[in-house]
mmCIF file of N, CA, C and O in Angstrom:
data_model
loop_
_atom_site.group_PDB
_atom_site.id
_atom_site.type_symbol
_atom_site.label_atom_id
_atom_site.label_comp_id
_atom_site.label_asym_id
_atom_site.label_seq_id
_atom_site.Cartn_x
_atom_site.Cartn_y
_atom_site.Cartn_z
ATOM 1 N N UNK A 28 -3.365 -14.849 3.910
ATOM 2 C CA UNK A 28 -4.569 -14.229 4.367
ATOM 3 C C UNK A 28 -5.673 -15.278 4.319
ATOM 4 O O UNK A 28 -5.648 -16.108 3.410
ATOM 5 N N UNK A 29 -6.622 -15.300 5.219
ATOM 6 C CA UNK A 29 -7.591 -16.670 5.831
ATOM 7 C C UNK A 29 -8.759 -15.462 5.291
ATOM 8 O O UNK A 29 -9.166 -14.655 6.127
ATOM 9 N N UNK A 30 -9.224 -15.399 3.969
ATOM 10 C CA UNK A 30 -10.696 -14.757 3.836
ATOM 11 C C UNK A 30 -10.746 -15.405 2.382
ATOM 12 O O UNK A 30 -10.021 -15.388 1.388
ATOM 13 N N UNK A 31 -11.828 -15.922 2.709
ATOM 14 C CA UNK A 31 -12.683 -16.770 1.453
ATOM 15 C C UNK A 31 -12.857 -15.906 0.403
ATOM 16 O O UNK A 31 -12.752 -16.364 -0.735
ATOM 17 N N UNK A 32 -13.171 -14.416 0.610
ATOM 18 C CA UNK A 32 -13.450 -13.736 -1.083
ATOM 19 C C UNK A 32 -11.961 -13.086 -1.260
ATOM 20 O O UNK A 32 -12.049 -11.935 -1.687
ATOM 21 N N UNK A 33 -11.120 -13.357 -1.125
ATOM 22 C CA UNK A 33 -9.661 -13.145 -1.564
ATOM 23 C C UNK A 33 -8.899 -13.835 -2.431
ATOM 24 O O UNK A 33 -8.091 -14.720 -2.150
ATOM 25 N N UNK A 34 -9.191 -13.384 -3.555
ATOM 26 C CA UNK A 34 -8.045 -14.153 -4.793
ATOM 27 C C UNK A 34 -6.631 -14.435 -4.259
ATOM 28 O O UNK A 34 -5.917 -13.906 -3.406
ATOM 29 N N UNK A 35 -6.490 -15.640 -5.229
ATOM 30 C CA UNK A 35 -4.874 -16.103 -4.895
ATOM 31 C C UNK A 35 -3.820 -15.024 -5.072
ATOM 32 O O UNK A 35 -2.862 -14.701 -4.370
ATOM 33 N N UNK A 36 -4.350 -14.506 -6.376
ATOM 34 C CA UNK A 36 -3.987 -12.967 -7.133
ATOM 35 C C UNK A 36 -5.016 -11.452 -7.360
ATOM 36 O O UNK A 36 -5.450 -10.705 -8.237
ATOM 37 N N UNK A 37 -5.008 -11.637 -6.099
ATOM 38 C CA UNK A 37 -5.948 -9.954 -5.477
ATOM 39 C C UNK A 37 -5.800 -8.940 -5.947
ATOM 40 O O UNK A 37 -6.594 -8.193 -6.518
ATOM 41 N N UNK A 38 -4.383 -8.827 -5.655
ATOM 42 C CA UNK A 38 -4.113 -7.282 -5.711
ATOM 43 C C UNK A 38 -2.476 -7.080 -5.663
ATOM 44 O O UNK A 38 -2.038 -8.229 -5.625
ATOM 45 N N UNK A 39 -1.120 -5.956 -5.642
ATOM 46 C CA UNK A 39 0.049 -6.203 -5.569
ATOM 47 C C UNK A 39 0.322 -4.692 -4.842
ATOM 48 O O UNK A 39 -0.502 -3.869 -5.240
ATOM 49 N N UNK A 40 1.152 -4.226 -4.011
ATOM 50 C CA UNK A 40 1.750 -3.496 -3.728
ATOM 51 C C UNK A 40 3.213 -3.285 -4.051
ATOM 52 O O UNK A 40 4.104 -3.723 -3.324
ATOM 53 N N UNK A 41 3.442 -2.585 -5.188
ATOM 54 C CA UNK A 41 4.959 -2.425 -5.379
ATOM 55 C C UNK A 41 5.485 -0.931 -5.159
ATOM 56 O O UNK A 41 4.667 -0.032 -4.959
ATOM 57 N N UNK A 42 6.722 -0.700 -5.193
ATOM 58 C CA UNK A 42 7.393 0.714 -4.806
ATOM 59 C C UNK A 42 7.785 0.922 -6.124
ATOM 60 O O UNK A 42 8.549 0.045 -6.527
ATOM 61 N N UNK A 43 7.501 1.837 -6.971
ATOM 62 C CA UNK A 43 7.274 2.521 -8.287
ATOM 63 C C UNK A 43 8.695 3.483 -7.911
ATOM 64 O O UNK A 43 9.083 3.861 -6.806
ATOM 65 N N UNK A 44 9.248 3.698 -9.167
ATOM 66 C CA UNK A 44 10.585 4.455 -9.583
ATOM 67 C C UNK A 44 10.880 5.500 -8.983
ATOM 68 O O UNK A 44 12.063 5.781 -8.790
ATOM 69 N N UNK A 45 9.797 6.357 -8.527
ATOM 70 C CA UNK A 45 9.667 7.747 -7.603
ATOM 71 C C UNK A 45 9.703 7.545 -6.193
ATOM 72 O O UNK A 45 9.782 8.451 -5.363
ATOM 73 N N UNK A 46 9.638 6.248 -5.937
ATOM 74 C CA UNK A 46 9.854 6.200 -4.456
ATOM 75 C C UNK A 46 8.341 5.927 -3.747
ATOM 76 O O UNK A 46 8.050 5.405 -2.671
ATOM 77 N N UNK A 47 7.543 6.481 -4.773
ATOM 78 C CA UNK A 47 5.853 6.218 -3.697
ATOM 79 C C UNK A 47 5.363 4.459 -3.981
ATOM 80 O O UNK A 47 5.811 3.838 -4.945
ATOM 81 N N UNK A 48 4.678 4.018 -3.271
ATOM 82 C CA UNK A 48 4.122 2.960 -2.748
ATOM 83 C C UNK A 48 2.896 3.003 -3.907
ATOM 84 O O UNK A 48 2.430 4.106 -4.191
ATOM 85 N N UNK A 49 2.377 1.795 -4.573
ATOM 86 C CA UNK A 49 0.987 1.893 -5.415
ATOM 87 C C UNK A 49 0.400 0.796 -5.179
ATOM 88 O O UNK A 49 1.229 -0.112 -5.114
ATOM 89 N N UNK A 50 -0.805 0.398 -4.995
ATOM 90 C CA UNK A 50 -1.416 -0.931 -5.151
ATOM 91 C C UNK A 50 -2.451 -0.598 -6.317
ATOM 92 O O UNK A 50 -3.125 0.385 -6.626
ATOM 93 N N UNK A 51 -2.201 -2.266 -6.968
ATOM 94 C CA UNK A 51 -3.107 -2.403 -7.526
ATOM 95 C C UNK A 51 -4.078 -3.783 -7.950
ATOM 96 O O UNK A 51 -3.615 -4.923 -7.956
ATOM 97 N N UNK A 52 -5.418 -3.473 -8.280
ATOM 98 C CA UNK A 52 -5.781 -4.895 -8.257
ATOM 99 C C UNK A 52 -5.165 -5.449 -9.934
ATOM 100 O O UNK A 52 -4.867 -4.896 -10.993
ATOM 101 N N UNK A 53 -5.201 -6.698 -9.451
ATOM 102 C CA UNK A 53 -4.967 -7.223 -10.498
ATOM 103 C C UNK A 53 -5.946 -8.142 -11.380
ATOM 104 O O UNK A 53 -5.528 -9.226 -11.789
ATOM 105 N N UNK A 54 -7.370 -7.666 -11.700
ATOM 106 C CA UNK A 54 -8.733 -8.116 -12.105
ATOM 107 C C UNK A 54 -9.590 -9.691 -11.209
ATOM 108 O O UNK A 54 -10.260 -10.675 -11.522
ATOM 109 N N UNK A 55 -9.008 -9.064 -10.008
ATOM 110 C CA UNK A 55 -9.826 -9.698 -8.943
ATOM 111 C C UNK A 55 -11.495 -9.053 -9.121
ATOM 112 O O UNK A 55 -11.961 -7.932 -9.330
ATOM 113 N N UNK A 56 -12.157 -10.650 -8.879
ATOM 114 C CA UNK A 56 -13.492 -10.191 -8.409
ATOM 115 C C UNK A 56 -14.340 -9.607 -7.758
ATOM 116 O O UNK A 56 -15.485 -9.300 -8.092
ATOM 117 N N UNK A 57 -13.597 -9.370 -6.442
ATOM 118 C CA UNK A 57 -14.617 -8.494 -5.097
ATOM 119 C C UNK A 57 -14.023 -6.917 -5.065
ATOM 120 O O UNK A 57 -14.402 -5.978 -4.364
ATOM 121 N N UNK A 58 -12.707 -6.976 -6.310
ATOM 122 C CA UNK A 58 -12.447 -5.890 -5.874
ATOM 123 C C UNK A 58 -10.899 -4.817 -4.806
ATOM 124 O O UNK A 58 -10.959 -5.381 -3.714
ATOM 125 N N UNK A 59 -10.290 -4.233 -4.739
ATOM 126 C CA UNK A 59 -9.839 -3.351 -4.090
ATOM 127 C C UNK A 59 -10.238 -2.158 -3.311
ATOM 128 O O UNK A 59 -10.951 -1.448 -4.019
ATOM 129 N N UNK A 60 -10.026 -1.567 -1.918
ATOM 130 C CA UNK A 60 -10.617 -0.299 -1.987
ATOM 131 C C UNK A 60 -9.593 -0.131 -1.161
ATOM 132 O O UNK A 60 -9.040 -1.056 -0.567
ATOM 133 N N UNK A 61 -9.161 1.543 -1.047
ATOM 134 C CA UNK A 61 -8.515 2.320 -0.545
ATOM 135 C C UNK A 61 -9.558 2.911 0.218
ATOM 136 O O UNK A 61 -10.586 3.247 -0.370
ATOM 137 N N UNK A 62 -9.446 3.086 1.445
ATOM 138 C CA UNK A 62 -10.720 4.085 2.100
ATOM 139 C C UNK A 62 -11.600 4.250 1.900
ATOM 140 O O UNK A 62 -12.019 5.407 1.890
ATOM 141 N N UNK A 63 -12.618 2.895 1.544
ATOM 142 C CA UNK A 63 -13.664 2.624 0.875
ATOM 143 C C UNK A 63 -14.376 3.239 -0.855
ATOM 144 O O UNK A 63 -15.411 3.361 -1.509
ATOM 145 N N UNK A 64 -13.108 3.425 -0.865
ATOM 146 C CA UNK A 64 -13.110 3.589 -2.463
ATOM 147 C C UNK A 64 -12.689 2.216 -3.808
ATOM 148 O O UNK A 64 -11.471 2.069 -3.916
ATOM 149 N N UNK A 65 -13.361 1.483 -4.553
ATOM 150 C CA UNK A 65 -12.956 1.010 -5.541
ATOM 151 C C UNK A 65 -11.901 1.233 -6.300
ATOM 152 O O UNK A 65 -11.999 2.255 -6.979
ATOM 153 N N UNK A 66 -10.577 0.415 -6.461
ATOM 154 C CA UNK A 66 -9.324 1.023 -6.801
ATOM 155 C C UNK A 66 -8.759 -0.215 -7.848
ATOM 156 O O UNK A 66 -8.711 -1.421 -7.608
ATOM 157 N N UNK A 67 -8.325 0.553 -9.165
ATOM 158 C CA UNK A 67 -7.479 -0.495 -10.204
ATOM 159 C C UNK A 67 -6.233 -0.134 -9.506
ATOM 160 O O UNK A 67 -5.510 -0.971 -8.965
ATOM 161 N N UNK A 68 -5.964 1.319 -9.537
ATOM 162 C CA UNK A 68 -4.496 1.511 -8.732
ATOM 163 C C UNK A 68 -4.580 2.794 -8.619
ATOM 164 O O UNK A 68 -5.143 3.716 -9.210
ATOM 165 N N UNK A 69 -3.573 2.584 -7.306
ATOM 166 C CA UNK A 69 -3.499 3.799 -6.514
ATOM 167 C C UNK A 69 -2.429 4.114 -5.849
ATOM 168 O O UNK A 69 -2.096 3.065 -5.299
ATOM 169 N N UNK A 70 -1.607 5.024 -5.536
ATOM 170 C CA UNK A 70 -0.412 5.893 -5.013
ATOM 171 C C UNK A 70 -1.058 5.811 -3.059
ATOM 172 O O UNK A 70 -1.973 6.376 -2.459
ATOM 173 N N UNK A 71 -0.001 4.815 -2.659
ATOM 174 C CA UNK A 71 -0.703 4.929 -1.307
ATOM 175 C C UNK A 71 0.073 6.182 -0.492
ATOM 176 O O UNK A 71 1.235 6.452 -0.798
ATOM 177 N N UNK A 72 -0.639 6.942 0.576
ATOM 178 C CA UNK A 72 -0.112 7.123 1.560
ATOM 179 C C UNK A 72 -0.306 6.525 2.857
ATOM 180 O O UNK A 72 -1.258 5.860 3.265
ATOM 181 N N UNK A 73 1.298 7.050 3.728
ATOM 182 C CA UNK A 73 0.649 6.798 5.061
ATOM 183 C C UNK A 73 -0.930 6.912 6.037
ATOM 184 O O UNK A 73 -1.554 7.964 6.176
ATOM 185 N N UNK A 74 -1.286 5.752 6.546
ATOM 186 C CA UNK A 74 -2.561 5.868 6.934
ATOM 187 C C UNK A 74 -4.054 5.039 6.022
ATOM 188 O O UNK A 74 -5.090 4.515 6.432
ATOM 189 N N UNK A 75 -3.528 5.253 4.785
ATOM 190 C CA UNK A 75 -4.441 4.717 4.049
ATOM 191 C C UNK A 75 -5.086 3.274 4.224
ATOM 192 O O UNK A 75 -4.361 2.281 4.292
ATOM 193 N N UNK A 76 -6.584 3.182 4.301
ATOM 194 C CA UNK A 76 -6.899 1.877 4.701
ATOM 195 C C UNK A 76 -7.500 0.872 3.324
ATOM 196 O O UNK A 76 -8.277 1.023 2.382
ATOM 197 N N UNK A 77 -6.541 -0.300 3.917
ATOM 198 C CA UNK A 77 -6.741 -1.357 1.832
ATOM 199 C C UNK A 77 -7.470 -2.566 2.468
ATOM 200 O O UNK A 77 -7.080 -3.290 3.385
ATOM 201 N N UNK A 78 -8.718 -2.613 1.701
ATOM 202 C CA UNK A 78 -9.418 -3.490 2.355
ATOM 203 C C UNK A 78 -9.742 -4.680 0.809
ATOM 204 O O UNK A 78 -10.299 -4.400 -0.253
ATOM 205 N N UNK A 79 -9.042 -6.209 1.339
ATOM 206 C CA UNK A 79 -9.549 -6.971 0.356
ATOM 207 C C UNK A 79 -10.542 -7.667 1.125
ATOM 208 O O UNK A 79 -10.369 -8.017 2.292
ATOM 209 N N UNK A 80 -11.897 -7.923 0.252
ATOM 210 C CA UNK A 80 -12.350 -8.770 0.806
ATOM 211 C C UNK A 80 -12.887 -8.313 2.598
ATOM 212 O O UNK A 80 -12.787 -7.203 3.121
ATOM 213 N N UNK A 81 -13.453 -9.603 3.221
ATOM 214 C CA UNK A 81 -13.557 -8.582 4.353
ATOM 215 C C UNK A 81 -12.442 -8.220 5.748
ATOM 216 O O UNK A 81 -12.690 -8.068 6.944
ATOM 217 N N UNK A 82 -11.401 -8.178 5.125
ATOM 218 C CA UNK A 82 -9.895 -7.583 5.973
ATOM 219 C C UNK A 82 -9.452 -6.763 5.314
ATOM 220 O O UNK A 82 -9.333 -6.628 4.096
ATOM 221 N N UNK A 83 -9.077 -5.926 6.534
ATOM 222 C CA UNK A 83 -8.571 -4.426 5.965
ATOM 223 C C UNK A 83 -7.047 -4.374 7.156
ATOM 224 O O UNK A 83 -6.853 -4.783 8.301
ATOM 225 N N UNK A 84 -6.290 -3.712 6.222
ATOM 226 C CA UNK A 84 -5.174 -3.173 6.236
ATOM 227 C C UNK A 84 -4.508 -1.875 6.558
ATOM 228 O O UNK A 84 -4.156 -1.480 5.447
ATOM 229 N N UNK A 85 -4.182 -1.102 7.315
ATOM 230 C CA UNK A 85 -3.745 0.031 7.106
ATOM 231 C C UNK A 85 -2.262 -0.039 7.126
ATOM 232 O O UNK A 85 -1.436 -0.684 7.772
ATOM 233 N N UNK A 86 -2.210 1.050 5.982
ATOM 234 C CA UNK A 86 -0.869 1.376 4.855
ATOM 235 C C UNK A 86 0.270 1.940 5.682
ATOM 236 O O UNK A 86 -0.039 3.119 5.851
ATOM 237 N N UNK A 87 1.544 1.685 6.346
ATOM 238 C CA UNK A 87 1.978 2.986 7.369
ATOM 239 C C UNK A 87 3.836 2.937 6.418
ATOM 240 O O UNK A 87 4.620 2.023 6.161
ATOM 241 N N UNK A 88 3.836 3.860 6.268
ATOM 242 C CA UNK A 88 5.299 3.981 5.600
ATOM 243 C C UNK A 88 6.410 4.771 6.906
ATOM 244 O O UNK A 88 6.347 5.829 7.533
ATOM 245 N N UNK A 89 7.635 3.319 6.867
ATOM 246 C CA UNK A 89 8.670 4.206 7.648
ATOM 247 C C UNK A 89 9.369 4.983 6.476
ATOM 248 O O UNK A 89 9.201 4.878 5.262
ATOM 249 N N UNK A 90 10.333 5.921 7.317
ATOM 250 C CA UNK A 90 11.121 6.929 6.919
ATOM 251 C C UNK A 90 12.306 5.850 5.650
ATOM 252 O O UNK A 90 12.496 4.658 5.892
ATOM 253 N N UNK A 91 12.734 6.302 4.825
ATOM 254 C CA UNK A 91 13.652 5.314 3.814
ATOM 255 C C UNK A 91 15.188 5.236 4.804
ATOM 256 O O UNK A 91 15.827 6.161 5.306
ATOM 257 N N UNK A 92 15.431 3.794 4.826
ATOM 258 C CA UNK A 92 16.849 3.565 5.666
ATOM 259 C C UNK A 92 18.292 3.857 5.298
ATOM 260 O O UNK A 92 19.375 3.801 5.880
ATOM 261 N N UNK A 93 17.790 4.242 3.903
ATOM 262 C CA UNK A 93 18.968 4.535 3.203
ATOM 263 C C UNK A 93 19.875 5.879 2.906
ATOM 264 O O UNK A 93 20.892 6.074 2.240
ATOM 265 N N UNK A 94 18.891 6.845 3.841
ATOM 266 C CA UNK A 94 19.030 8.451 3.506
ATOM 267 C C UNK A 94 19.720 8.444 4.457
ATOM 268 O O UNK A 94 19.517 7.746 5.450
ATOM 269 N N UNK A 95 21.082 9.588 4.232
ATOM 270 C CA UNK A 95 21.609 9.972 5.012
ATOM 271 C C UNK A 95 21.182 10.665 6.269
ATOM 272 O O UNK A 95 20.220 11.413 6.096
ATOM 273 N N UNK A 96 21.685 10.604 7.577
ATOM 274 C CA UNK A 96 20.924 11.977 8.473
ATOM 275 C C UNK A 96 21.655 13.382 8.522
ATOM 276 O O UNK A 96 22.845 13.695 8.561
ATOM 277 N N UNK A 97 20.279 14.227 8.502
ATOM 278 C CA UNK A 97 21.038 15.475 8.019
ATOM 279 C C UNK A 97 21.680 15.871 9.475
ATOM 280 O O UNK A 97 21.216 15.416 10.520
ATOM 281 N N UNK A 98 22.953 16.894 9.424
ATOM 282 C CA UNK A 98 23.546 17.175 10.921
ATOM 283 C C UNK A 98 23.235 18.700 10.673
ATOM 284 O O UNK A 98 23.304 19.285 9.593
ATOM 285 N N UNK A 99 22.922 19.158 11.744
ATOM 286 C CA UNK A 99 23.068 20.506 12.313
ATOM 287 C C UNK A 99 24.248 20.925 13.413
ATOM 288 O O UNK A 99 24.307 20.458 14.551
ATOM 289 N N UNK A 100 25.121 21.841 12.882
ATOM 290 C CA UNK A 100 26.506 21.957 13.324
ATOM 291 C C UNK A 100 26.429 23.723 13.670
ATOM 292 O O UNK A 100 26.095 24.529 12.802
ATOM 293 N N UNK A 101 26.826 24.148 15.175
ATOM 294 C CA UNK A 101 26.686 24.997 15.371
ATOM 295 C C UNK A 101 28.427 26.004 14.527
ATOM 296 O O UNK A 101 29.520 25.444 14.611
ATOM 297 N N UNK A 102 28.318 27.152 13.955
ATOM 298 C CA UNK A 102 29.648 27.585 14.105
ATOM 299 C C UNK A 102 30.375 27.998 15.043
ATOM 300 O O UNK A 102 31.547 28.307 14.826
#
């Protein structure tokens, strides 16, 4: 990322044990925000906009690749 108020170590997005998405900062200076909210951490959803610094991000989650597809079978 090319923005001057962006720490080397900003912020992290990892996938937590339950399956949901969290970012968090990691005691960066300018900050995190989720939808113009100030954020240590947060449970993202789809849509959500993460703005470090002055670039912003929006959050979009595909479907998990690993789930089976369910079938619908007429009798």
């Amino acid at each position: 990322m090319l923005d001057r108020i962006v720490s080397k170590e900003h912020s992290r997005i990892t996938l937590g044990p339950d399956g949901r998405y969290v970012v968090r900062d990691v005691g960066s200076l300018n900050g995190t925000f989720v939808n113009g909210e100030r954020v240590t951490e947060r449970v993202l959803k789809s849509g959500d906009q993460i703005s470090l610094g002055n670039t912003t991000y929006r959050f979009t989650e595909d479907p998990p690749r690993n789930q089976p597809r369910s079938s619908t079978r007429s009798p």
